[in-house]
Coordinates of C-alpha atoms in Angstrom, one line a residue:
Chain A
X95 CA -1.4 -11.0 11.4
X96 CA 0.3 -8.3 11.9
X97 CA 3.9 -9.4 12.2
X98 CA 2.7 -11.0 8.7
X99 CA 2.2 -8.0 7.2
X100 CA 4.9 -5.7 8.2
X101 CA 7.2 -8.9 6.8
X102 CA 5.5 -8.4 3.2
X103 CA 5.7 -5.1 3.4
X104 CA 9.5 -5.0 4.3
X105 CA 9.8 -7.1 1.6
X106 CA 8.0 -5.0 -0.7
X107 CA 9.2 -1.5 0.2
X108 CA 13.0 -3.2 0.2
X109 CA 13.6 -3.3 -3.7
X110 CA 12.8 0.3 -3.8
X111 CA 15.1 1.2 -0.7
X112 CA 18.1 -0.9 -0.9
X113 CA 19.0 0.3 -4.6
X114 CA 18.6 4.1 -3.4
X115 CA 20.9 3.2 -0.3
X116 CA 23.2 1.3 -2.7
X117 CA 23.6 3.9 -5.3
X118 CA 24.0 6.8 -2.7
X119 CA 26.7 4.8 -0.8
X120 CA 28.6 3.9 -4.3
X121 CA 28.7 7.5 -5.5
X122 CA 29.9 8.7 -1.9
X123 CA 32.7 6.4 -1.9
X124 CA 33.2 7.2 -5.8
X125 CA 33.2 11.2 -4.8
X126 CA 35.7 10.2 -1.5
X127 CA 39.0 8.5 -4.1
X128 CA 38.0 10.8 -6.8
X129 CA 38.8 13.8 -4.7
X130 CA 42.1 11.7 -2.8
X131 CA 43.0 11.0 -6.9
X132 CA 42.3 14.8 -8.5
X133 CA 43.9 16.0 -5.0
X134 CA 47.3 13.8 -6.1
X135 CA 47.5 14.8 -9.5
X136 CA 50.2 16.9 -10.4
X137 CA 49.2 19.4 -13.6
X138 CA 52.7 20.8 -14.4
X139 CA 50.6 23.9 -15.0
X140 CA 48.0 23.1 -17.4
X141 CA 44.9 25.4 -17.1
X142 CA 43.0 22.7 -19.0
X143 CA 43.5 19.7 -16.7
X144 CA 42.9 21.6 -13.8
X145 CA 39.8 23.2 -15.4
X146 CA 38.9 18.9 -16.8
X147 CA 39.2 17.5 -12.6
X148 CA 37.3 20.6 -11.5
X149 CA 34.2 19.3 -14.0
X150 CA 34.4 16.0 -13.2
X151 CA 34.4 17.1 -9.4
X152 CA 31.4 19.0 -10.1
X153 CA 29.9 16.7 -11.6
X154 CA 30.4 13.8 -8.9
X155 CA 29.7 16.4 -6.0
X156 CA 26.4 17.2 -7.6
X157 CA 25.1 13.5 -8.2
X158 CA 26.5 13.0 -4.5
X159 CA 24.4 16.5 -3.3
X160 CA 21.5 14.8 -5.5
X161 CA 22.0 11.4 -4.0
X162 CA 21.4 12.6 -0.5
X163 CA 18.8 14.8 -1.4
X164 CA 16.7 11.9 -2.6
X165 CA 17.9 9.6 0.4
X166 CA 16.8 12.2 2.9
X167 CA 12.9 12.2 1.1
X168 CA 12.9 8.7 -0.2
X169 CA 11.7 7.7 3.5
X170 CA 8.1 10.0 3.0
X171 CA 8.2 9.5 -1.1
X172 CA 8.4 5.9 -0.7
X173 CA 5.7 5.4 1.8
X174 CA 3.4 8.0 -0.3
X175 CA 4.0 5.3 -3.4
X176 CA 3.2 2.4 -1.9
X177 CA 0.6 3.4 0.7
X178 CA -1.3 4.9 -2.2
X179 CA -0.6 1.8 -5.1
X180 CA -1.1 -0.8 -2.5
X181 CA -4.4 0.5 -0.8
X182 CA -6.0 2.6 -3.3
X183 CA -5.4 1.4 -6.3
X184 CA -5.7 -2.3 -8.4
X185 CA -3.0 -3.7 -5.7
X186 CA -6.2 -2.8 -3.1
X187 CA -8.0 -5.3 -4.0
X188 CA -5.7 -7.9 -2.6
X189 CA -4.7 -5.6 0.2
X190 CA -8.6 -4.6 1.8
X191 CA -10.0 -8.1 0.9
X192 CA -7.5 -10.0 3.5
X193 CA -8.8 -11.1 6.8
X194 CA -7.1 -8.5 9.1
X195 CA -8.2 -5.2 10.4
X196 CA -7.6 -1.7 8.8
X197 CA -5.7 -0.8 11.5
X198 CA -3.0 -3.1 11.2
X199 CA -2.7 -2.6 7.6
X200 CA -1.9 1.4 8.6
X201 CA 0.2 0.1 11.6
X202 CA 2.2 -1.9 9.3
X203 CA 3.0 0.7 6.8
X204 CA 3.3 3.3 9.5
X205 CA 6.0 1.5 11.3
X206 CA 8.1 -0.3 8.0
X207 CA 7.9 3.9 6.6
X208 CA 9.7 4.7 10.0
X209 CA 12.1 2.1 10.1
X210 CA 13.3 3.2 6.9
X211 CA 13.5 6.6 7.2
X212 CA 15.3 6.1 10.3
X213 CA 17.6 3.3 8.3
X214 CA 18.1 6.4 5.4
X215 CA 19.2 8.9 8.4
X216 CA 22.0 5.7 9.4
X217 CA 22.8 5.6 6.0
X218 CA 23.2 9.8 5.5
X219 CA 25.0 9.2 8.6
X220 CA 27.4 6.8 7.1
X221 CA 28.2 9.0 3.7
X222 CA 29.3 11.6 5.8
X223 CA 31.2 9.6 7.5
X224 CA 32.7 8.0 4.2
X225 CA 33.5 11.7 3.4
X226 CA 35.3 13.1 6.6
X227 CA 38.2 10.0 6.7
X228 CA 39.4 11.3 3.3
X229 CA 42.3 13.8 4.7
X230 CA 42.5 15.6 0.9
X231 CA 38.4 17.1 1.0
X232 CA 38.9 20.3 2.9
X233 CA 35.2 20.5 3.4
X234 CA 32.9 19.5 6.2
X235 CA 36.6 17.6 7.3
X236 CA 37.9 17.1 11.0
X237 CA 41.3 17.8 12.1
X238 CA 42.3 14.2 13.2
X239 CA 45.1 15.7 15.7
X240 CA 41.9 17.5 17.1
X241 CA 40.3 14.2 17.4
X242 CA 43.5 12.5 19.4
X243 CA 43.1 15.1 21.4
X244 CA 42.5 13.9 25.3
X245 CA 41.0 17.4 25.6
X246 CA 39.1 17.4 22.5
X247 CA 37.3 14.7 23.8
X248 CA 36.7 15.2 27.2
X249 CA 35.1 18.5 26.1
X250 CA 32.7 16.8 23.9
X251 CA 31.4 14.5 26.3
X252 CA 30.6 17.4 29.0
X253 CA 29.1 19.0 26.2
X254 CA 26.9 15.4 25.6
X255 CA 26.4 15.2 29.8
X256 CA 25.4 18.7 30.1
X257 CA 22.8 18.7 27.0
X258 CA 21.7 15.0 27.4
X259 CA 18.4 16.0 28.1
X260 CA 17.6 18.6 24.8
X261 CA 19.7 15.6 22.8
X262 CA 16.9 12.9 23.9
X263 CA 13.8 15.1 23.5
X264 CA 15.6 16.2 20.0
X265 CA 16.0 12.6 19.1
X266 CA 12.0 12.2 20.2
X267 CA 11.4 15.5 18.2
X268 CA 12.9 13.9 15.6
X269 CA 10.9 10.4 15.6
X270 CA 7.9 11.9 15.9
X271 CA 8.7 14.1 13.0
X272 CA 8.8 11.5 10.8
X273 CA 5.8 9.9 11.9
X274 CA 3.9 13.3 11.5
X275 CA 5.4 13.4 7.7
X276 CA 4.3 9.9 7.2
X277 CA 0.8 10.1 8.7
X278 CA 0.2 13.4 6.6
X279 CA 1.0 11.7 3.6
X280 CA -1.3 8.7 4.6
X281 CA -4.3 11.5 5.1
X282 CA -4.3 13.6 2.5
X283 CA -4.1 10.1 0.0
X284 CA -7.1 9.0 1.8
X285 CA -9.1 12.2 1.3
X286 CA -7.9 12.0 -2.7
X287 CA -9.8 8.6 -2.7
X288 CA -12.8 9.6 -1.6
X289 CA -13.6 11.7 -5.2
X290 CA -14.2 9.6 -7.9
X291 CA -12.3 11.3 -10.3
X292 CA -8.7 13.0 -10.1
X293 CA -7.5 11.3 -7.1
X294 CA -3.7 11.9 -7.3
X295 CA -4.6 16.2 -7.7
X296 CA -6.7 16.1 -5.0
X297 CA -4.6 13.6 -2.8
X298 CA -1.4 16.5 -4.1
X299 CA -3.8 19.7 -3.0
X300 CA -4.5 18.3 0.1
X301 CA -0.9 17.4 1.3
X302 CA 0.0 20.9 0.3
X303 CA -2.4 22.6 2.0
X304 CA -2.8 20.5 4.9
X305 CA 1.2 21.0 5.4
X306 CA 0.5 25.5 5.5
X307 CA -2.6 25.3 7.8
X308 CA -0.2 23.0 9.7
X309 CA 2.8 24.8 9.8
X310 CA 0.9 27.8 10.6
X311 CA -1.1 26.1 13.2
X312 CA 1.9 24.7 15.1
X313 CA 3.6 28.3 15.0
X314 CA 0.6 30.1 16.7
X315 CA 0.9 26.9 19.5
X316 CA 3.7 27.5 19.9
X317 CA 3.9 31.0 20.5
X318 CA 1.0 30.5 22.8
X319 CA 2.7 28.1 24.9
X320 CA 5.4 30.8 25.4
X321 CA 8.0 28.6 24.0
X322 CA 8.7 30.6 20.9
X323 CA 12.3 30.6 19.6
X324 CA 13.0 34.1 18.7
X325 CA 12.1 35.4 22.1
X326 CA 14.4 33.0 23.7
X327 CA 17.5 35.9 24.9
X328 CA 19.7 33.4 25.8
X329 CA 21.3 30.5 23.7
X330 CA 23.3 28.7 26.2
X331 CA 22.6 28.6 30.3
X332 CA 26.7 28.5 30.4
X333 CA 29.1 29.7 27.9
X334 CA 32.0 28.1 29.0
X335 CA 30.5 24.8 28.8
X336 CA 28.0 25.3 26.0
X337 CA 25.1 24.0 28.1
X338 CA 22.1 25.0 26.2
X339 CA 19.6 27.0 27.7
X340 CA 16.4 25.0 28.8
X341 CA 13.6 26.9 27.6
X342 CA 15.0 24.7 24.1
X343 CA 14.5 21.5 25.5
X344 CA 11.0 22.2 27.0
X345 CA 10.6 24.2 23.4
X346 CA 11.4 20.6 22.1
X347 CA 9.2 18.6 24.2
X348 CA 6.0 21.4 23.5
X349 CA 7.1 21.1 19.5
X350 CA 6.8 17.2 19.9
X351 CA 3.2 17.1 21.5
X352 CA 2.1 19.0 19.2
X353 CA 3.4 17.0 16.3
X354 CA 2.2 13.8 18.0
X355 CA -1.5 15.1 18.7
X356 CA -1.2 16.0 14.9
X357 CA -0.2 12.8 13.6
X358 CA -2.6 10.7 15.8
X359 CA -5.5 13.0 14.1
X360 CA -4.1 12.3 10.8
X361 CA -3.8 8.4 11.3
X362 CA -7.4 8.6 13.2
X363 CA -9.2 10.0 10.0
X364 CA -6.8 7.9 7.4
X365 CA -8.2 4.8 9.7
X366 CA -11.9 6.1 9.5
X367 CA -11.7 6.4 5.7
X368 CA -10.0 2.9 5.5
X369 CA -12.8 1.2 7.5
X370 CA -15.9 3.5 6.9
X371 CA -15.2 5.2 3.5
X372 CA -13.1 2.7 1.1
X373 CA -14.0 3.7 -2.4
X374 CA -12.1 1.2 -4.8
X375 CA -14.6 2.3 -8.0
Chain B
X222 CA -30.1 -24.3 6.5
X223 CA -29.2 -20.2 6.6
X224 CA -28.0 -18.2 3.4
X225 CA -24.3 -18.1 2.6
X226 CA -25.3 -14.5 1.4
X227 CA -28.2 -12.1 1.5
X228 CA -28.9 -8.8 1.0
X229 CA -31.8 -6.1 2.0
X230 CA -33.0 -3.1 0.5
X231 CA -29.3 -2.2 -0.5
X232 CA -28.3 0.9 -1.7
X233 CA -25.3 2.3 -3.8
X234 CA -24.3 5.2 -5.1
X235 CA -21.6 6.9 -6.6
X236 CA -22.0 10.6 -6.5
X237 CA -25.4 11.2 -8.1
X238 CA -25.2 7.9 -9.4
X239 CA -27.0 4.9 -8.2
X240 CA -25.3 1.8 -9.0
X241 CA -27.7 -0.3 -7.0
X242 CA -31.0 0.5 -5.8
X243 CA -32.8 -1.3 -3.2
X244 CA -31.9 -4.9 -3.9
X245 CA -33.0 -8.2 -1.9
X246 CA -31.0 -11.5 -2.5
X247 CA -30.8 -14.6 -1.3
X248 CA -28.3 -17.4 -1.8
X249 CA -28.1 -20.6 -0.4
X250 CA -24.8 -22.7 0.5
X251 CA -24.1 -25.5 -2.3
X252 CA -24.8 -23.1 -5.2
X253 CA -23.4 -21.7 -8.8
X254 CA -25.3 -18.8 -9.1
X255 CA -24.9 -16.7 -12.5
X256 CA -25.1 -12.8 -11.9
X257 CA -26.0 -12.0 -15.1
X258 CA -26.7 -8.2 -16.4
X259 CA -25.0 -5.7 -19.7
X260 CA -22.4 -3.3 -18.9
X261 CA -23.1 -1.5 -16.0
X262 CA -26.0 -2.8 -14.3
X263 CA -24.4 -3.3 -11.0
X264 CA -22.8 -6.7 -11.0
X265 CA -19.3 -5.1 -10.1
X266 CA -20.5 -3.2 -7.6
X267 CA -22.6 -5.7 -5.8
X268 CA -19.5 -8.0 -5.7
X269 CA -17.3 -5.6 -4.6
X270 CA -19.8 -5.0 -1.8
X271 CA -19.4 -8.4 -0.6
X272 CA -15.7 -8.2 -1.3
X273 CA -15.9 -5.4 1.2
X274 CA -14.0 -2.9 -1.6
X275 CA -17.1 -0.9 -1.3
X276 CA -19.6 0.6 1.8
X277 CA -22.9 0.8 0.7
X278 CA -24.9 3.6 1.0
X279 CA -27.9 2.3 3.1
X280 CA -29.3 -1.3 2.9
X281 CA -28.2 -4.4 5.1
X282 CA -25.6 -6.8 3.8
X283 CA -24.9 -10.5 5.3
X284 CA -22.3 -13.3 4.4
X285 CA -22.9 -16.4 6.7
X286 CA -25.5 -14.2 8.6
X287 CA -22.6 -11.8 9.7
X288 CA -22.1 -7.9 8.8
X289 CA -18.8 -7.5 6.3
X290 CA -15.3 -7.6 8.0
X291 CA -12.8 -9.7 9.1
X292 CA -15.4 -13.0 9.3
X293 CA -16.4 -12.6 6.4
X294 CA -13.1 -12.0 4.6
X295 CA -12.0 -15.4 5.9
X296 CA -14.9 -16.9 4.3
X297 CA -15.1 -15.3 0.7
X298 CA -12.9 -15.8 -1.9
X299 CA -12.6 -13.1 -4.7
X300 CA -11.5 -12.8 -8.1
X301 CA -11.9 -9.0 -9.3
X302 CA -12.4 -8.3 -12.9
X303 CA -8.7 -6.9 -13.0
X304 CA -5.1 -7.9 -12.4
X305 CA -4.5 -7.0 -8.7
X306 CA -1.1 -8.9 -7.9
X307 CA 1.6 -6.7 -7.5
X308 CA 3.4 -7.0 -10.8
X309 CA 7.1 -7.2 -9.3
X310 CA 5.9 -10.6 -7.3
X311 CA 7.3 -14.0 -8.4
X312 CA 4.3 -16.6 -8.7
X313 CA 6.1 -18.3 -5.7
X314 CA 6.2 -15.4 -3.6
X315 CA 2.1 -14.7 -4.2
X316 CA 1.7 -18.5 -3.0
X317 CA 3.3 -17.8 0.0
X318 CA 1.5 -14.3 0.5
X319 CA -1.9 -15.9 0.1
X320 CA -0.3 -19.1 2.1
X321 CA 0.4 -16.5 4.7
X322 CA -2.6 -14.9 5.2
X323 CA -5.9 -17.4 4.4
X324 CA -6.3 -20.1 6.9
X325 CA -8.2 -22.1 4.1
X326 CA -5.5 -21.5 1.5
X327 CA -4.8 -25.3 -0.2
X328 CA -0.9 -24.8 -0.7
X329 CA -0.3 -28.3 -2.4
X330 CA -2.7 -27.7 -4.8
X331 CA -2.2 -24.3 -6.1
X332 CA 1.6 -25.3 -6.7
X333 CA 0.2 -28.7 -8.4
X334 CA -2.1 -26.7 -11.0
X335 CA 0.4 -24.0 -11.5
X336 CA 3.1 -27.1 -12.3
X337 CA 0.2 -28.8 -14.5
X338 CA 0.0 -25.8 -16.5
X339 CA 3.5 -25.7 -17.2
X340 CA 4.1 -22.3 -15.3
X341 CA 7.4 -21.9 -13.8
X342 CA 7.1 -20.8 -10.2
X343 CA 9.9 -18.6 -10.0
X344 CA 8.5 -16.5 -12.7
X345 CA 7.1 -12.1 -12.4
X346 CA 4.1 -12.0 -12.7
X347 CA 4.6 -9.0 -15.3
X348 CA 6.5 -11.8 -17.4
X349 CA 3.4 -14.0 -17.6
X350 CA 0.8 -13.4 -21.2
X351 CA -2.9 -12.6 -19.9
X352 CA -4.0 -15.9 -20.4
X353 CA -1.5 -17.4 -18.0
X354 CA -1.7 -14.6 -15.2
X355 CA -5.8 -14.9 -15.5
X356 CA -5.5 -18.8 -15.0
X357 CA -2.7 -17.9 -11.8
X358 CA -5.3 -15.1 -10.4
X359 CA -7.9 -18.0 -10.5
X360 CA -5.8 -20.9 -9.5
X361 CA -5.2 -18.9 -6.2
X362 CA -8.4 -17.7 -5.6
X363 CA -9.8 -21.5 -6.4
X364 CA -7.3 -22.9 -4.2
X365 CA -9.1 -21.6 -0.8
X366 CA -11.7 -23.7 1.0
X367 CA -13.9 -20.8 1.0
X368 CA -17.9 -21.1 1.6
X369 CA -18.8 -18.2 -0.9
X370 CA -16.2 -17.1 -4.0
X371 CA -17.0 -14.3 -5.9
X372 CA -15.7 -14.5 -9.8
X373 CA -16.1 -11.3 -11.4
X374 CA -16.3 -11.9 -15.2
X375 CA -13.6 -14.7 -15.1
X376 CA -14.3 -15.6 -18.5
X377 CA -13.8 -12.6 -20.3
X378 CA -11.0 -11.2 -22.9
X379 CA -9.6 -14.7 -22.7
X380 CA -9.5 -17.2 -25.8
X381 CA -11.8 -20.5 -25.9
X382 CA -9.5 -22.7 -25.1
X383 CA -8.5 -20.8 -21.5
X384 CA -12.0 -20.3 -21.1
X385 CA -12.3 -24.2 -21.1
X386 CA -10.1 -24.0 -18.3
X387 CA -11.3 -21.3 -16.1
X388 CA -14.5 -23.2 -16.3
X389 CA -13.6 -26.4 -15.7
X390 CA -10.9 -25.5 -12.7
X391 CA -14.1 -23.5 -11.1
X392 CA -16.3 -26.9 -11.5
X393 CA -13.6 -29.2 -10.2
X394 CA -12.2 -27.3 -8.0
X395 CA -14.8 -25.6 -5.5
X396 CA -15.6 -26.9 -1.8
X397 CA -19.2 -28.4 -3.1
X398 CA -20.8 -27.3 0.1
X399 CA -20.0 -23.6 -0.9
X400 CA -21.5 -21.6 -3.1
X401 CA -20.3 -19.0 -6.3
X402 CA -21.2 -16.1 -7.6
X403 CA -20.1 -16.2 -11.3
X404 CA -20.6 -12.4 -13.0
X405 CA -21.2 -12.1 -16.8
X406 CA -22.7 -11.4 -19.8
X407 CA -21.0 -14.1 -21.6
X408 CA -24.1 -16.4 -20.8
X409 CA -23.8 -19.4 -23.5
X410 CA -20.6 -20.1 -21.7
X411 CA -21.4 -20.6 -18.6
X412 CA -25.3 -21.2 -18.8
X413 CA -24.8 -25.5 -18.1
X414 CA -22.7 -25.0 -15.0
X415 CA -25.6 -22.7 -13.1
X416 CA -28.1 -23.6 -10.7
X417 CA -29.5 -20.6 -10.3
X418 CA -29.7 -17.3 -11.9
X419 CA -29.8 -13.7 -10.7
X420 CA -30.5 -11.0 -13.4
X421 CA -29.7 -7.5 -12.8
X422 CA -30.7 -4.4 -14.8
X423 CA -29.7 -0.6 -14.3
X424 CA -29.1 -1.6 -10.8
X425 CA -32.5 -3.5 -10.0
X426 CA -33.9 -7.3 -9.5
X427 CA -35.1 -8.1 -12.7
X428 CA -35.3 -12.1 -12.0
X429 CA -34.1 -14.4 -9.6
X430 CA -34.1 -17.9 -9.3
X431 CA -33.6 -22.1 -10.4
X432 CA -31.9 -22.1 -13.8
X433 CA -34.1 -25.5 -14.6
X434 CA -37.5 -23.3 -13.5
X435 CA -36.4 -20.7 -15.5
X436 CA -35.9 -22.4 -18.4
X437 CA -38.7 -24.5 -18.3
X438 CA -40.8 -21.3 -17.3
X439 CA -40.3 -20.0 -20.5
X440 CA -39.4 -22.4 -23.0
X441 CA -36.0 -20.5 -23.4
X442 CA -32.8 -21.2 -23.0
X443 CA -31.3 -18.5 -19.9
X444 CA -29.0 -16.8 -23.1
X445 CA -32.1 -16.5 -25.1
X446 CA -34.0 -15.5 -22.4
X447 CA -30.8 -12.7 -21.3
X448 CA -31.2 -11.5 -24.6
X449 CA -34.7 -10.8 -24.5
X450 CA -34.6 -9.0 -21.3
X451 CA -31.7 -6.7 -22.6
X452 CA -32.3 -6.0 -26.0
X453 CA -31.1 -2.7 -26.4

């Protein structure tokens, strides 16, 4: 059943997703020839068309600044909506009256909300990469003879070899990141539905103060552990060679526990109020 | 034979407010049972309870002599007083979800009722009027070989001639060795198609029992009789 479900809710959660990708992807490539074009025009001198392409570059650069902005949270916002419309609300009634378990009606949110945040980070990925092959955008560009350079190259992949470790537990750090923002979201919806009245505030005041008592919490562990940043002295264990220093990967690994003890909680108690506590007044 | 459903000493409350209060109920496979009550009595909740929407406070609660979960669910069939399919669905794609998920889910004949009625299949369900999406809601819901469905108000805010056909889709349509739990207060409806009756008031049994012994118990007919009880 569960295999079932995770295929509805791909299906479900995928006309909200694909149009944000879309949009985001059209108004990156938009931004890219727009800048190549304004780049190419030749002004003879006018102040006002140079002022005229510096607005509309504005303006495209912010809906692209937007655009990301809303890729980057649409991965949390999304699972928020539809966790909270499709358990707690008149969509519940279908959803907690099927024969499966409460579990795998979390699990199967859970994972679709990861694979899509992870399927956003591709797809911020991919703008920037839309961005950098225009040669005419000064910013956040390459220098391509850099690239084609044997050197150039070489040089990144020591620096890959000699920091593989911090770059898989920061790749861990990050997955388990997203699970902790989706799990806290699940929580603090499931604590909003067990008032009977005002049920998105309270679901809103939990989230906000579950995520300071967390933050702070995390902070103190991590201090405690002795892995805290600012006392690290030394940024890299080699400065010719940029190996970083690896108090920051075992900084990363202590940082992920954490996260991942949190999260389990969070999921624990959202299952508990699932199966023990469903309110659907 | 064993109930399809019972029910002891159950409790609900909501806050400071009790919803039900100590109920015992017993129904027995091959049944249309009326739950009959105003506004408010606990007809909802007691559903829902079975439904498994709700925990109840304290009290025990049995469907097919099992505690509510995942059995039970397979067994019960529910239509809630609301509209619960996501609005963005096509009426294919909730044929397939319920297809997907029930066991007992008649595929052939949902799609033949929806195509008797004219409905296109490939239609949102946002796009249908009320009387069409209530008539889809119970079409699915009817379509399962279920042993116990639960129809809250199915009957009501629709016109006459949809009522016909809620009512007569629910008669000709049910596995006869199951039972049904039909809520309302429309009584003069539905009163001909019960076998027994269950009258709830403020959350509390106020009678139970054969719609024929009823009647015949006091020379009235069950709306008459609901009426008398209620009288505000």
């Amino acid at each position: 059943m569960l295999g079932k479900l995770i295929k509805h809710e791909f299906k479900a959660t995928a006309r909200l997703f694909i149009p944000i990708f879309i949009l985001v992807t059209a108004i990156t490539v938009a931004v890219r020839f727009l800048a190549d074009i304004l780049h190419d025009i030749n002004y003879d001198g006018t102040k006002s068309g140079e002022i005229f392409s510096m607005i509309i570059a504005f303006i495209f650069g912010a809906a692209l600044v937007i655009g990301i902005i809303c890729l980057i949270l649409s991965g949390p916002a999304v699972s928020l909506y539809r966790f909270y419309k499709n358990v707690y609300t008149d969509e519940g009634y279908l959803t907690n009256t099927l024969p499966v378990k409460p579990v795998s009606i979390l699990a199967s949110k859970l994972i679709t909300g990861i694979v899509w945040t992870i399927i956003s980070g591709v797809i911020v990925a991919l703008c920037y990469c839309i961005f950098v092959t225009s040669s005419k955008i000064s910013l956040f560009t390459v220098d391509y003879d850099d690239i084609n350079n044997s050197a150039y190259i070489s040089a990144l992949f020591d620096f890959i070899s000699d920091n593989i470790w911090f770059i898989i537990s920061f790749m861990i750090f990050g997955l388990i990141s997203v699970i902790m923002s989706i799990s806290s979201v699940y929580v603090s919806v499931s604590i909003g539905n067990l008032v009977n009245r005002h049920k998105v505030l309270i679901s809103l005041v939990v989230y906000f103060c579950l995520t300071i008592v967390l933050g702070m919490a995390i902070g103190i562990i991590l201090v405690l552990a002795g892995t805290d940043i600012y006392e690290t002295n030394r940024v890299f264990e080699n400065t010719e060679t940029f190996k970083l220093s690896g108090e920051y990967t075992v900084m990363m690994w202590v940082y992920s526990a954490v996260l991942f003890i949190i999260s389990l909680i969070e999921l624990f108690v959202t299952h508990l109020i699932m199966k023990h506590k469903l309110n659907l007044a | 034979m064993s109930n399809i459903f019972e029910c002891r000493q159950l409790v609900k409350k909501y806050g400071n407010l009790t919803a039900l209060s100590g109920l015992n109920l017993e129904i027995e496979p091959g049944k249309i049972v009326g739950l009959l009550g105003p506004n408010g009595s606990g007809k909802t909740t007691l559903i829902k309870l079975i439904a498994g929407l709700l925990r109840p406070t304290s009290g025990r609660l049995l469907v097919n002599e099992s505690e509510i979960g995942i059995k039970t669910k397979e067994i019960v069939s529910y239509l809630p007083e609301r509209n619960y399919i996501p609005k963005y669905l096509k009426v294919r794609q909730i044929i397939d979800y319920f297809d997907d998920f029930y066991k007992d889910f008649n595929r052939e004949k949902a799609e033949g009722m929806i195509k008797s009625l004219s409905i296109d299949p490939d239609k949102k369900i946002k796009s249908l009027s009320k009387g069409n999406l209530e008539k889809v809601q119970l079409i699915l819901v009817m379509s399962r070989e279920a042993k116990l469905y639960l129809l809250d108000e199915p009957i009501a805010g629709v016109d006459p001639a949809a009522r016909d056909y809620i009512l007569n889709t629910i008669i000709t349509n049910y596995n006869p060795e199951a039972s049904i739990i039909i809520s309302t207060h429309l009584i003069s409806d539905i009163e001909n198609i019960l076998d027994d009756v269950i009258m709830i008031k403020t959350g509390s049994l106020v009678m139970a029992g054969n719609a024929d012994d009823i009647r015949a118990q006091y020379q009235k007919s069950i709306d008459e009789l609901f009426r008398e009880v209620f009288k505000c």
